[in-house]
Structures are given as structure tokens and as C-alpha cells.
mmCIF file of C-alpha atoms in Angstrom:
data_model
loop_
_atom_site.group_PDB
_atom_site.id
_atom_site.type_symbol
_atom_site.label_atom_id
_atom_site.label_comp_id
_atom_site.label_asym_id
_atom_site.label_seq_id
_atom_site.Cartn_x
_atom_site.Cartn_y
_atom_site.Cartn_z
ATOM 1 C CA MET A 1 0.023 -0.118 0.025
ATOM 2 C CA ASP A 2 3.035 2.371 0.751
ATOM 3 C CA GLU A 3 3.789 2.452 -2.767
ATOM 4 C CA ILE A 4 0.157 3.463 -4.057
ATOM 5 C CA TYR A 5 -0.002 6.125 -1.771
ATOM 6 C CA MET A 6 2.951 7.618 -2.724
ATOM 7 C CA LYS A 7 2.316 7.391 -6.232
ATOM 8 C CA ARG A 8 -0.725 9.408 -5.575
ATOM 9 C CA ALA A 9 1.498 11.648 -3.796
ATOM 10 C CA LEU A 10 4.183 11.766 -6.981
ATOM 11 C CA MET A 11 0.655 12.742 -8.975
ATOM 12 C CA LEU A 12 0.260 15.839 -7.042
ATOM 13 C CA ALA A 13 3.783 17.039 -6.655
ATOM 14 C CA LYS A 14 3.762 17.060 -10.732
ATOM 15 C CA ARG A 15 1.081 19.765 -10.651
ATOM 16 C CA GLY A 16 3.734 22.217 -9.202
ATOM 17 C CA GLU A 17 6.123 21.947 -11.416
ATOM 18 C CA GLY A 18 7.090 25.090 -13.251
ATOM 19 C CA TRP A 19 5.601 26.968 -10.724
ATOM 20 C CA VAL A 20 7.732 26.268 -7.486
ATOM 21 C CA SER A 21 11.223 26.534 -8.712
ATOM 22 C CA PRO A 22 13.727 26.991 -7.398
ATOM 23 C CA ASN A 23 12.058 25.043 -4.380
ATOM 24 C CA PRO A 24 11.548 21.140 -5.279
ATOM 25 C CA ALA A 25 7.956 20.160 -6.315
ATOM 26 C CA VAL A 26 6.541 17.988 -3.803
ATOM 27 C CA GLY A 27 3.287 15.895 -2.906
ATOM 28 C CA ALA A 28 1.891 14.702 0.611
ATOM 29 C CA VAL A 29 -1.293 12.437 1.002
ATOM 30 C CA ILE A 30 -2.554 11.620 4.889
ATOM 31 C CA VAL A 31 -4.193 8.276 5.386
ATOM 32 C CA LYS A 32 -6.019 7.479 8.234
ATOM 33 C CA LYS A 33 -7.866 3.928 8.683
ATOM 34 C CA GLY A 34 -7.017 2.977 4.698
ATOM 35 C CA ARG A 35 -8.997 6.221 3.930
ATOM 36 C CA ILE A 36 -7.366 9.657 2.277
ATOM 37 C CA ILE A 37 -8.090 12.315 4.276
ATOM 38 C CA GLY A 38 -6.008 14.795 3.254
ATOM 39 C CA GLU A 39 -3.804 15.630 0.427
ATOM 40 C CA GLY A 40 -1.535 18.841 -0.823
ATOM 41 C CA TYR A 41 1.582 19.829 -2.806
ATOM 42 C CA HIS A 42 3.850 22.335 -2.996
ATOM 43 C CA ARG A 43 1.787 24.863 -5.589
ATOM 44 C CA LYS A 44 3.830 27.982 -5.928
ATOM 45 C CA PHE A 45 7.366 29.185 -4.609
ATOM 46 C CA GLY A 46 6.836 31.365 -1.387
ATOM 47 C CA GLY A 47 3.470 29.209 -0.528
ATOM 48 C CA ASP A 48 2.834 26.379 1.879
ATOM 49 C CA HIS A 49 4.756 23.120 1.267
ATOM 50 C CA ALA A 50 3.318 19.906 0.637
ATOM 51 C CA GLU A 51 2.996 18.646 3.980
ATOM 52 C CA ILE A 52 1.164 22.271 5.150
ATOM 53 C CA ASP A 53 -1.164 22.157 1.833
ATOM 54 C CA ALA A 54 -2.025 18.700 3.219
ATOM 55 C CA LEU A 55 -2.827 19.346 6.997
ATOM 56 C CA ASN A 56 -4.682 22.404 6.057
ATOM 57 C CA ARG A 57 -6.949 20.440 3.954
ATOM 58 C CA ALA A 58 -7.562 17.456 6.184
ATOM 59 C CA THR A 59 -11.287 16.464 6.538
ATOM 60 C CA GLU A 60 -10.978 15.351 10.042
ATOM 61 C CA SER A 61 -8.397 15.009 13.112
ATOM 62 C CA VAL A 62 -5.054 13.465 11.494
ATOM 63 C CA LYS A 63 -3.697 12.428 15.019
ATOM 64 C CA GLY A 64 -2.681 8.985 14.493
ATOM 65 C CA ALA A 65 -2.666 8.803 10.394
ATOM 66 C CA GLU A 66 0.098 8.047 8.326
ATOM 67 C CA PHE A 67 1.708 10.897 6.224
ATOM 68 C CA PHE A 68 3.214 9.891 2.632
ATOM 69 C CA ILE A 69 5.412 12.681 1.428
ATOM 70 C CA THR A 70 7.834 12.527 -1.873
ATOM 71 C CA LEU A 71 10.375 14.498 -0.200
ATOM 72 C CA GLU A 72 11.947 14.714 3.510
ATOM 73 C CA PRO A 73 10.116 17.732 5.393
ATOM 74 C CA CYS A 74 12.338 21.006 5.647
ATOM 75 C CA THR A 75 13.904 22.132 8.887
ATOM 76 C CA HIS A 76 15.107 25.700 8.451
ATOM 77 C CA HIS A 77 13.283 28.658 7.517
ATOM 78 C CA GLY A 78 13.036 29.966 4.250
ATOM 79 C CA LYS A 79 9.799 31.725 2.531
ATOM 80 C CA THR A 80 8.316 29.504 5.102
ATOM 81 C CA PRO A 81 8.483 28.428 8.591
ATOM 82 C CA PRO A 82 9.975 24.791 8.786
ATOM 83 C CA CYS A 83 7.286 21.760 8.099
ATOM 84 C CA ILE A 84 8.925 19.545 10.306
ATOM 85 C CA HIS A 85 7.663 21.159 13.454
ATOM 86 C CA ARG A 86 4.061 20.870 11.963
ATOM 87 C CA LEU A 87 4.086 18.070 11.121
ATOM 88 C CA VAL A 88 5.490 16.650 14.455
ATOM 89 C CA GLU A 89 2.792 18.385 16.377
ATOM 90 C CA ALA A 90 0.228 16.630 14.170
ATOM 91 C CA SER A 91 1.093 13.252 16.011
ATOM 92 C CA PRO A 92 1.059 10.968 13.167
ATOM 93 C CA SER A 93 1.493 7.303 13.539
ATOM 94 C CA ARG A 94 3.751 6.863 10.684
ATOM 95 C CA VAL A 95 5.518 9.001 7.852
ATOM 96 C CA VAL A 96 6.380 7.728 4.726
ATOM 97 C CA ILE A 97 9.283 9.631 2.847
ATOM 98 C CA GLY A 98 10.015 9.115 -0.784
ATOM 99 C CA LEU A 99 13.798 10.151 -0.265
ATOM 100 C CA SER A 100 16.136 12.606 1.702
ATOM 101 C CA ASP A 101 16.614 16.340 0.775
ATOM 102 C CA PRO A 102 19.917 16.686 -0.656
ATOM 103 C CA ASN A 103 20.146 20.374 0.768
ATOM 104 C CA PRO A 104 22.452 20.728 3.210
ATOM 105 C CA LEU A 105 20.131 22.763 5.338
ATOM 106 C CA VAL A 106 17.671 19.637 5.839
ATOM 107 C CA CYS A 107 19.470 16.802 4.957
ATOM 108 C CA GLY A 108 18.367 13.761 7.091
ATOM 109 C CA LYS A 109 17.745 16.370 9.851
ATOM 110 C CA GLY A 110 14.193 16.362 9.253
ATOM 111 C CA ILE A 111 14.418 12.467 9.166
ATOM 112 C CA GLU A 112 16.336 12.395 12.687
ATOM 113 C CA ILE A 113 13.887 14.657 14.334
ATOM 114 C CA LEU A 114 10.735 12.660 13.528
ATOM 115 C CA ARG A 115 12.398 9.281 14.807
ATOM 116 C CA LYS A 116 13.358 11.427 18.197
ATOM 117 C CA HIS A 117 10.103 11.940 18.763
ATOM 118 C CA GLY A 118 8.916 8.304 18.494
ATOM 119 C CA ILE A 119 7.681 8.291 14.812
ATOM 120 C CA GLU A 120 7.865 5.514 12.767
ATOM 121 C CA THR A 121 9.494 6.692 9.944
ATOM 122 C CA LYS A 122 10.336 4.627 6.435
ATOM 123 C CA VAL A 123 12.491 6.433 3.785
ATOM 124 C CA GLY A 124 13.117 5.339 0.123
ATOM 125 C CA VAL A 125 9.471 4.191 -1.282
ATOM 126 C CA LEU A 126 9.613 5.097 -4.752
ATOM 127 C CA GLU A 127 12.817 6.638 -4.177
ATOM 128 C CA LYS A 128 14.114 6.709 -8.211
ATOM 129 C CA GLU A 129 10.396 8.161 -9.069
ATOM 130 C CA CYS A 130 10.737 10.401 -6.493
ATOM 131 C CA ARG A 131 14.604 11.752 -7.302
ATOM 132 C CA GLU A 132 13.649 11.843 -11.128
ATOM 133 C CA ILE A 133 10.839 14.562 -10.645
ATOM 134 C CA ASN A 134 13.232 16.868 -9.080
ATOM 135 C CA GLU A 135 16.508 15.918 -10.730
ATOM 136 C CA LYS A 136 16.894 19.865 -11.727
ATOM 137 C CA PHE A 137 16.611 20.925 -8.052
ATOM 138 C CA PHE A 138 18.750 18.114 -6.843
ATOM 139 C CA LYS A 139 21.619 19.036 -9.379
ATOM 140 C CA TYR A 140 21.052 22.876 -8.672
ATOM 141 C CA ILE A 141 21.576 22.104 -4.640
ATOM 142 C CA GLN A 142 24.575 20.093 -5.193
ATOM 143 C CA ARG A 143 26.169 21.707 -7.836
ATOM 144 C CA LYS A 144 25.064 25.340 -7.980
ATOM 145 C CA ILE A 145 24.769 25.358 -11.467
ATOM 146 C CA PRO A 146 21.493 24.697 -13.726
ATOM 147 C CA PHE A 147 20.100 21.419 -15.026
ATOM 148 C CA VAL A 148 20.268 21.544 -18.709
ATOM 149 C CA THR A 149 18.057 19.834 -21.269
ATOM 150 C CA VAL A 150 18.649 20.140 -24.760
ATOM 151 C CA LYS A 151 15.557 19.774 -27.297
ATOM 152 C CA PHE A 152 15.594 19.859 -31.101
ATOM 153 C CA ALA A 153 13.023 18.773 -33.718
ATOM 154 C CA GLN A 154 14.332 17.041 -36.570
ATOM 155 C CA SER A 155 13.062 15.482 -39.724
ATOM 156 C CA LEU A 156 13.789 11.431 -39.719
ATOM 157 C CA ASP A 157 17.070 12.240 -41.672
ATOM 158 C CA GLY A 158 18.411 14.110 -38.370
ATOM 159 C CA ARG A 159 17.853 17.694 -40.554
ATOM 160 C CA ILE A 160 16.399 20.637 -38.486
ATOM 161 C CA ALA A 161 16.168 22.905 -41.164
ATOM 162 C CA THR A 162 16.228 22.768 -45.021
ATOM 163 C CA ALA A 163 19.698 23.678 -47.114
ATOM 164 C CA ALA A 164 18.068 27.126 -47.715
ATOM 165 C CA GLY A 165 17.435 27.305 -43.620
ATOM 166 C CA HIS A 166 13.630 26.790 -43.423
ATOM 167 C CA SER A 167 12.439 25.503 -40.346
ATOM 168 C CA ARG A 168 8.886 26.096 -39.517
ATOM 169 C CA TRP A 169 7.369 23.908 -39.150
ATOM 170 C CA ILE A 170 8.924 20.455 -38.752
ATOM 171 C CA SER A 171 7.187 19.304 -35.998
ATOM 172 C CA SER A 172 3.256 18.959 -35.549
ATOM 173 C CA PRO A 173 1.079 21.285 -33.858
ATOM 174 C CA SER A 174 0.926 18.627 -30.706
ATOM 175 C CA SER A 175 4.678 18.818 -30.248
ATOM 176 C CA LEU A 176 4.857 22.366 -30.764
ATOM 177 C CA LYS A 177 2.214 22.389 -27.562
ATOM 178 C CA PHE A 178 4.661 19.911 -25.877
ATOM 179 C CA ALA A 179 7.470 22.192 -26.342
ATOM 180 C CA HIS A 180 5.890 25.127 -24.815
ATOM 181 C CA ARG A 181 5.193 23.032 -21.894
ATOM 182 C CA GLU A 182 8.553 22.178 -21.575
ATOM 183 C CA ARG A 183 9.751 25.729 -21.845
ATOM 184 C CA SER A 184 6.888 26.462 -18.689
ATOM 185 C CA LEU A 185 9.026 23.822 -16.744
ATOM 186 C CA HIS A 186 12.209 25.343 -17.085
ATOM 187 C CA ASP A 187 13.328 28.666 -15.355
ATOM 188 C CA ALA A 188 15.079 29.907 -18.603
ATOM 189 C CA VAL A 189 15.144 28.607 -22.186
ATOM 190 C CA LEU A 190 17.867 29.649 -24.365
ATOM 191 C CA ALA A 191 19.167 30.133 -28.065
ATOM 192 C CA GLY A 192 22.102 31.175 -30.229
ATOM 193 C CA VAL A 193 21.836 34.360 -31.719
ATOM 194 C CA GLY A 194 22.159 32.589 -35.331
ATOM 195 C CA THR A 195 18.720 30.946 -34.314
ATOM 196 C CA ILE A 196 17.424 34.619 -33.677
ATOM 197 C CA VAL A 197 18.412 36.073 -36.831
ATOM 198 C CA ARG A 198 17.220 33.261 -38.732
ATOM 199 C CA ASP A 199 13.731 32.420 -37.236
ATOM 200 C CA ASP A 200 12.949 35.574 -34.863
ATOM 201 C CA PRO A 201 11.240 33.473 -32.030
ATOM 202 C CA GLN A 202 9.719 34.966 -29.562
ATOM 203 C CA LEU A 203 10.649 32.082 -26.660
ATOM 204 C CA THR A 204 7.683 32.454 -24.655
ATOM 205 C CA VAL A 205 4.791 30.032 -23.291
ATOM 206 C CA ARG A 206 1.866 30.620 -25.540
ATOM 207 C CA LEU A 207 0.216 27.295 -26.265
ATOM 208 C CA VAL A 208 -0.019 26.075 -22.930
ATOM 209 C CA ARG A 209 -0.891 27.674 -19.216
ATOM 210 C CA GLY A 210 2.469 28.221 -17.479
ATOM 211 C CA ARG A 211 4.887 30.653 -16.453
ATOM 212 C CA HIS A 212 7.174 32.498 -19.367
ATOM 213 C CA PRO A 213 10.642 31.480 -18.803
ATOM 214 C CA LEU A 214 13.847 33.873 -18.519
ATOM 215 C CA ARG A 215 15.011 34.188 -22.416
ATOM 216 C CA ILE A 216 18.730 34.123 -22.608
ATOM 217 C CA VAL A 217 20.725 35.082 -26.011
ATOM 218 C CA LEU A 218 24.296 33.453 -26.820
ATOM 219 C CA ASP A 219 25.487 36.659 -28.586
ATOM 220 C CA SER A 220 29.315 37.125 -28.342
ATOM 221 C CA HIS A 221 29.502 40.573 -30.696
ATOM 222 C CA LEU A 222 26.065 41.795 -29.843
ATOM 223 C CA ARG A 223 24.626 41.130 -33.480
ATOM 224 C CA ILE A 224 21.031 40.512 -32.460
ATOM 225 C CA PRO A 225 18.617 42.557 -34.828
ATOM 226 C CA SER A 226 17.245 45.771 -32.437
ATOM 227 C CA GLY A 227 13.935 44.705 -33.864
ATOM 228 C CA ALA A 228 13.746 41.052 -32.887
ATOM 229 C CA ARG A 229 10.723 39.848 -31.268
ATOM 230 C CA ILE A 230 12.726 38.601 -28.036
ATOM 231 C CA LEU A 231 13.657 41.657 -27.412
ATOM 232 C CA GLN A 232 10.003 42.938 -26.974
ATOM 233 C CA GLN A 233 7.441 42.513 -24.226
ATOM 234 C CA GLN A 234 9.902 42.831 -21.337
ATOM 235 C CA ASP A 235 7.154 42.885 -19.032
ATOM 236 C CA ILE A 236 5.980 39.608 -19.988
ATOM 237 C CA ALA A 237 9.280 37.731 -20.306
ATOM 238 C CA ARG A 238 12.419 38.948 -19.478
ATOM 239 C CA THR A 239 15.688 38.744 -22.150
ATOM 240 C CA ILE A 240 19.213 38.629 -21.125
ATOM 241 C CA LEU A 241 22.033 38.996 -23.738
ATOM 242 C CA VAL A 242 25.458 36.862 -22.928
ATOM 243 C CA ALA A 243 28.345 38.755 -24.349
ATOM 244 C CA THR A 244 32.370 38.546 -24.732
ATOM 245 C CA GLY A 245 34.004 41.523 -24.219
ATOM 246 C CA VAL A 246 34.422 42.114 -27.566
ATOM 247 C CA HIS A 247 31.291 44.183 -28.841
ATOM 248 C CA GLY A 248 30.444 47.283 -29.763
ATOM 249 C CA LYS A 249 29.901 49.811 -26.848
ATOM 250 C CA LYS A 250 26.721 51.762 -29.250
ATOM 251 C CA LYS A 251 24.930 48.454 -29.861
ATOM 252 C CA ARG A 252 25.304 47.437 -25.812
ATOM 253 C CA ALA A 253 24.148 51.108 -24.981
ATOM 254 C CA LEU A 254 21.036 50.509 -27.319
ATOM 255 C CA VAL A 255 19.631 46.927 -25.982
ATOM 256 C CA GLU A 256 20.014 48.298 -22.340
ATOM 257 C CA LYS A 257 18.146 51.379 -23.484
ATOM 258 C CA MET A 258 15.178 49.365 -24.331
ATOM 259 C CA GLY A 259 15.735 47.106 -20.660
ATOM 260 C CA ILE A 260 17.473 44.268 -22.104
ATOM 261 C CA GLU A 261 20.454 43.157 -19.596
ATOM 262 C CA VAL A 262 23.769 42.112 -21.149
ATOM 263 C CA TRP A 263 26.057 40.098 -19.101
ATOM 264 C CA GLN A 264 29.359 39.409 -20.275
ATOM 265 C CA THR A 265 31.795 36.455 -19.748
ATOM 266 C CA ASP A 266 35.081 35.056 -20.913
ATOM 267 C CA GLN A 267 35.660 33.815 -24.573
ATOM 268 C CA ASP A 268 36.188 30.354 -25.038
ATOM 269 C CA GLN A 269 39.295 28.799 -27.241
ATOM 270 C CA GLY A 270 37.115 30.182 -30.362
ATOM 271 C CA GLY A 271 36.227 33.317 -29.424
ATOM 272 C CA ARG A 272 32.730 32.524 -28.412
ATOM 273 C CA VAL A 273 30.882 32.898 -25.093
ATOM 274 C CA ASP A 274 32.320 30.332 -22.373
ATOM 275 C CA LEU A 275 29.314 27.978 -21.854
ATOM 276 C CA LYS A 276 31.010 26.612 -18.518
ATOM 277 C CA LYS A 277 31.405 30.360 -17.241
ATOM 278 C CA MET A 278 27.835 31.089 -18.208
ATOM 279 C CA LEU A 279 26.523 28.026 -16.678
ATOM 280 C CA ALA A 280 28.092 28.937 -13.483
ATOM 281 C CA LEU A 281 26.678 32.765 -13.564
ATOM 282 C CA LEU A 282 23.351 31.110 -14.098
ATOM 283 C CA GLY A 283 23.695 29.137 -10.760
ATOM 284 C CA GLU A 284 24.585 32.542 -9.196
ATOM 285 C CA LYS A 285 21.477 34.308 -10.569
ATOM 286 C CA GLY A 286 19.251 31.308 -9.047
ATOM 287 C CA ILE A 287 18.634 30.037 -12.687
ATOM 288 C CA SER A 288 18.107 26.203 -11.262
ATOM 289 C CA SER A 289 16.925 24.798 -14.923
ATOM 290 C CA LEU A 290 17.885 25.675 -18.516
ATOM 291 C CA LEU A 291 16.414 24.740 -21.984
ATOM 292 C CA VAL A 292 18.584 24.773 -24.968
ATOM 293 C CA GLU A 293 16.508 25.064 -28.130
ATOM 294 C CA GLY A 294 19.195 25.702 -30.932
ATOM 295 C CA GLY A 295 20.620 26.191 -33.616
ATOM 296 C CA ALA A 296 22.932 23.917 -34.359
ATOM 297 C CA GLU A 297 25.898 25.397 -33.288
ATOM 298 C CA THR A 298 24.674 26.113 -30.130
ATOM 299 C CA ILE A 299 23.228 22.328 -29.412
ATOM 300 C CA THR A 300 26.664 21.063 -30.653
ATOM 301 C CA SER A 301 28.569 22.784 -27.961
ATOM 302 C CA PHE A 302 26.607 21.919 -25.262
ATOM 303 C CA LEU A 303 26.943 18.128 -26.209
ATOM 304 C CA LYS A 304 30.730 18.585 -27.343
ATOM 305 C CA GLU A 305 31.454 19.888 -23.841
ATOM 306 C CA ASN A 306 29.620 17.444 -22.125
ATOM 307 C CA LEU A 307 27.285 20.255 -20.376
ATOM 308 C CA ALA A 308 23.771 18.577 -21.213
ATOM 309 C CA ASP A 309 21.784 16.575 -18.517
ATOM 310 C CA ARG A 310 18.821 15.610 -20.649
ATOM 311 C CA LEU A 311 18.033 15.169 -24.358
ATOM 312 C CA LEU A 312 14.572 16.166 -26.012
ATOM 313 C CA VAL A 313 14.506 14.897 -29.793
ATOM 314 C CA ILE A 314 11.373 15.382 -31.629
ATOM 315 C CA THR A 315 11.496 13.458 -34.718
ATOM 316 C CA ALA A 316 8.799 14.124 -37.599
ATOM 317 C CA PRO A 317 7.954 11.983 -40.254
ATOM 318 C CA LYS A 318 9.615 13.803 -43.123
ATOM 319 C CA ILE A 319 12.895 13.241 -45.047
ATOM 320 C CA ILE A 320 14.486 16.533 -46.155
ATOM 321 C CA GLY A 321 18.074 15.083 -47.990
ATOM 322 C CA ARG A 322 20.326 18.052 -47.947
ATOM 323 C CA GLY A 323 19.940 20.569 -44.903
ATOM 324 C CA ILE A 324 21.330 21.448 -41.785
ATOM 325 C CA GLU A 325 22.128 18.730 -39.401
ATOM 326 C CA ALA A 326 20.741 18.894 -35.657
ATOM 327 C CA VAL A 327 24.333 17.698 -34.393
ATOM 328 C CA GLY A 328 27.629 18.933 -35.927
ATOM 329 C CA GLU A 329 31.191 17.996 -35.711
ATOM 330 C CA LEU A 330 31.475 16.187 -32.100
ATOM 331 C CA GLY A 331 35.301 15.189 -33.245
ATOM 332 C CA ILE A 332 34.019 11.643 -32.459
ATOM 333 C CA ARG A 333 36.207 9.408 -34.878
ATOM 334 C CA ARG A 334 35.409 5.611 -33.554
ATOM 335 C CA MET A 335 32.404 4.161 -32.489
ATOM 336 C CA GLU A 336 33.170 3.587 -28.670
ATOM 337 C CA GLU A 337 33.925 7.547 -28.615
ATOM 338 C CA ALA A 338 30.259 7.973 -29.097
ATOM 339 C CA ILE A 339 27.890 9.529 -26.370
ATOM 340 C CA PRO A 340 26.482 7.383 -24.550
ATOM 341 C CA LEU A 341 22.863 7.761 -23.709
ATOM 342 C CA ILE A 342 19.705 6.099 -21.620
ATOM 343 C CA PHE A 343 16.142 6.064 -23.190
ATOM 344 C CA ARG A 344 14.132 6.844 -20.708
ATOM 345 C CA LYS A 345 10.695 7.233 -22.625
ATOM 346 C CA ILE A 346 9.624 7.000 -25.915
ATOM 347 C CA PHE A 347 6.287 8.253 -26.682
ATOM 348 C CA ARG A 348 4.103 9.992 -30.108
ATOM 349 C CA LYS A 349 2.917 13.678 -30.224
ATOM 350 C CA GLY A 350 0.912 14.098 -33.126
ATOM 351 C CA ASP A 351 2.498 12.278 -36.077
ATOM 352 C CA ASP A 352 5.779 12.961 -34.309
ATOM 353 C CA VAL A 353 8.215 10.589 -32.362
ATOM 354 C CA ILE A 354 9.440 12.314 -29.150
ATOM 355 C CA ILE A 355 12.368 10.502 -27.340
ATOM 356 C CA GLU A 356 13.326 11.607 -24.021
ATOM 357 C CA ALA A 357 16.990 10.421 -22.986
ATOM 358 C CA VAL A 358 19.636 11.161 -20.360
ATOM 359 C CA PHE A 359 23.282 10.829 -20.719
ATOM 360 C CA SER A 360 24.605 8.117 -18.897
#
């Protein structure tokens, strides 16, 4: 029965995805005499955590009940008081936890407090699933840099555009909606300036309900057109240009006058933005997850430097022939040097096939 209730807690936790960052998505279920009497989840950053939400929604006394929580209860003051004290005061007979919180302010402390108060505490139920739902949070807490998802849509023969550079639309309307959902689940979305010049995307969330991510453009020399759509509507979604020290001061002054921030990083060996330094800067700014949307040069750079954690490939049932490859030169000469992947999910959206993979 523990797994059944934990699955319900995971379903609840997923409702908070995209709204709670940089906090983890957490769900909680309260069971008494085989009946669910309360359930909740962390709904938005700064709001009640899952345990408190479930307690506030309980339909009867929770004394002697069992709690099923996807992540260890917090023990520190943040935007809200520690959850552990309310949980102990509730006098549960038993608490089942998906896994321990990696945050050093919490890690193991909540579990220890429960056990010190004589509350039976079980840890590790559906641990893999509980970890996966918060993989962005885990990486950010442990390494202080964002979790990186690389996403692209391609034809069956691996092209993201025709030889003339035309790419709208490779994927189906259902896949476009899926892509917007992915944007809403990340703190920031990134594209290279070449994609901005060629496609003039907005990189906002329009096809689903969700928050707009921070928009980031890799633009070493600030060559973005001043009329680009991504520079508009800063009140809806902010845009950051990441450049090196080699750029025109007049152009920088122009975009900053438009309300656009320009972040300056070191150059890599090719004279472009140093991606590792950029990720460190994003981490310092509190960005816990990043969705990389292209183009081919940007995708290739993230893969070549082993900076991606997750890959989403949308493959349309189309053949283009000669065109722009999704992934360029990686310097691989032998098959054993190929980047190994683990397929996590394979599913369909409209006529397209989507593969979700992680790097082994």
C-alpha cells in the first residue's frame, strides 16, 4: 500500500512543476484507517509546502494518521517556517518519505527529528521516481549550476532545417504544444543569436498555461537585430544577452536602453561565450534549470562540452535530404567514443515520435 499512496503523492507533486522553482516539487497524502483524509502539494514558490497544504486540507483529525511525502520535510526557515514542527505536532503514527532532501540545511535532519519524537519513519519508497521529478533541484543544490535540457525537432534523416535554412514547421502542432510545456517547466530558455537572426522566435509560453521562462541569447558580439521579437515585451518575459568583451559599445547601450540586460563572460578558445562560465553565472543568479533550443552550433557546443543532462528529440515523419544537421562535428572518430545515452521515454505527439534520454 505504501507505493500506491506514494504514487498519488507523486501525481500531486507534478502539479507544482514549473511554479515552485527553485524549490522542489513535493506532494503529500494523509491516510487514516485506509482512507485518504488530506492531500496537498507545493503550489507555488513562497507558498505552503506540501505537508502544510495537506494538513490545512484535511477533512478530520490527523492524529494517528500516516503521512506519505515525496521528499523529506524541511527543517529550516526559508520563505515559510520549517514544516517538520507542524508535522510533529500533528502526531502521526507513521511517516513514509520518498527520499532525503539533498539540501545541506535539511539532509537527514527532518528524518532524525521524526524518529527522535518516536514517530515511525520509513525512507526510500519509489525513490527513483521521487528523485526524477526533482532532478533539476538536485543538480542545482549539489553543484550550484542549472540542470540542462537540450531539445530540438528534426526530420527523420536528422535535419533541423532545409539547405535554405527553412525550418517552420518540422514538427506537428501537438509537438509544438509539448515544446511550450517544456519551456514552462524550466527557469530559462536559451538560443544562439544565429537562431534569433534566422527564425526571429519569441521563446515564450503561449500554447499552454504556464509561466514564461527567462530568455537567454548567446550573442558574443551583440549582433542581434534591434527589432528582434525576443527584445520586445520585457514586462511579460525578460531577455538576457550573454556576450564576450568583444562587442560594440553603441549596440550595448542601445539594447540596455530597451531594458535588456547584457551579461559579459570570458571567451572560449573559439572566441565565443564560455558556456561553463555562463552556467556558473546562471547558478549564481538562482537559475536552476535551462532549456537549450538551438541552433545547431549551440546544440553541438553543449554536447561537445558534456554540459547537457537531458535530451529531448522530436522526430517528424519527413525526409529533407540535404539540409542543416541537428548535431555538428563532435570530434568523434571511433564508435566507442560516441556519447552514450539512456532512453527514458519514447512516445508520440501527433505524427511525431519524441525520445527523452539522459546521458549515462
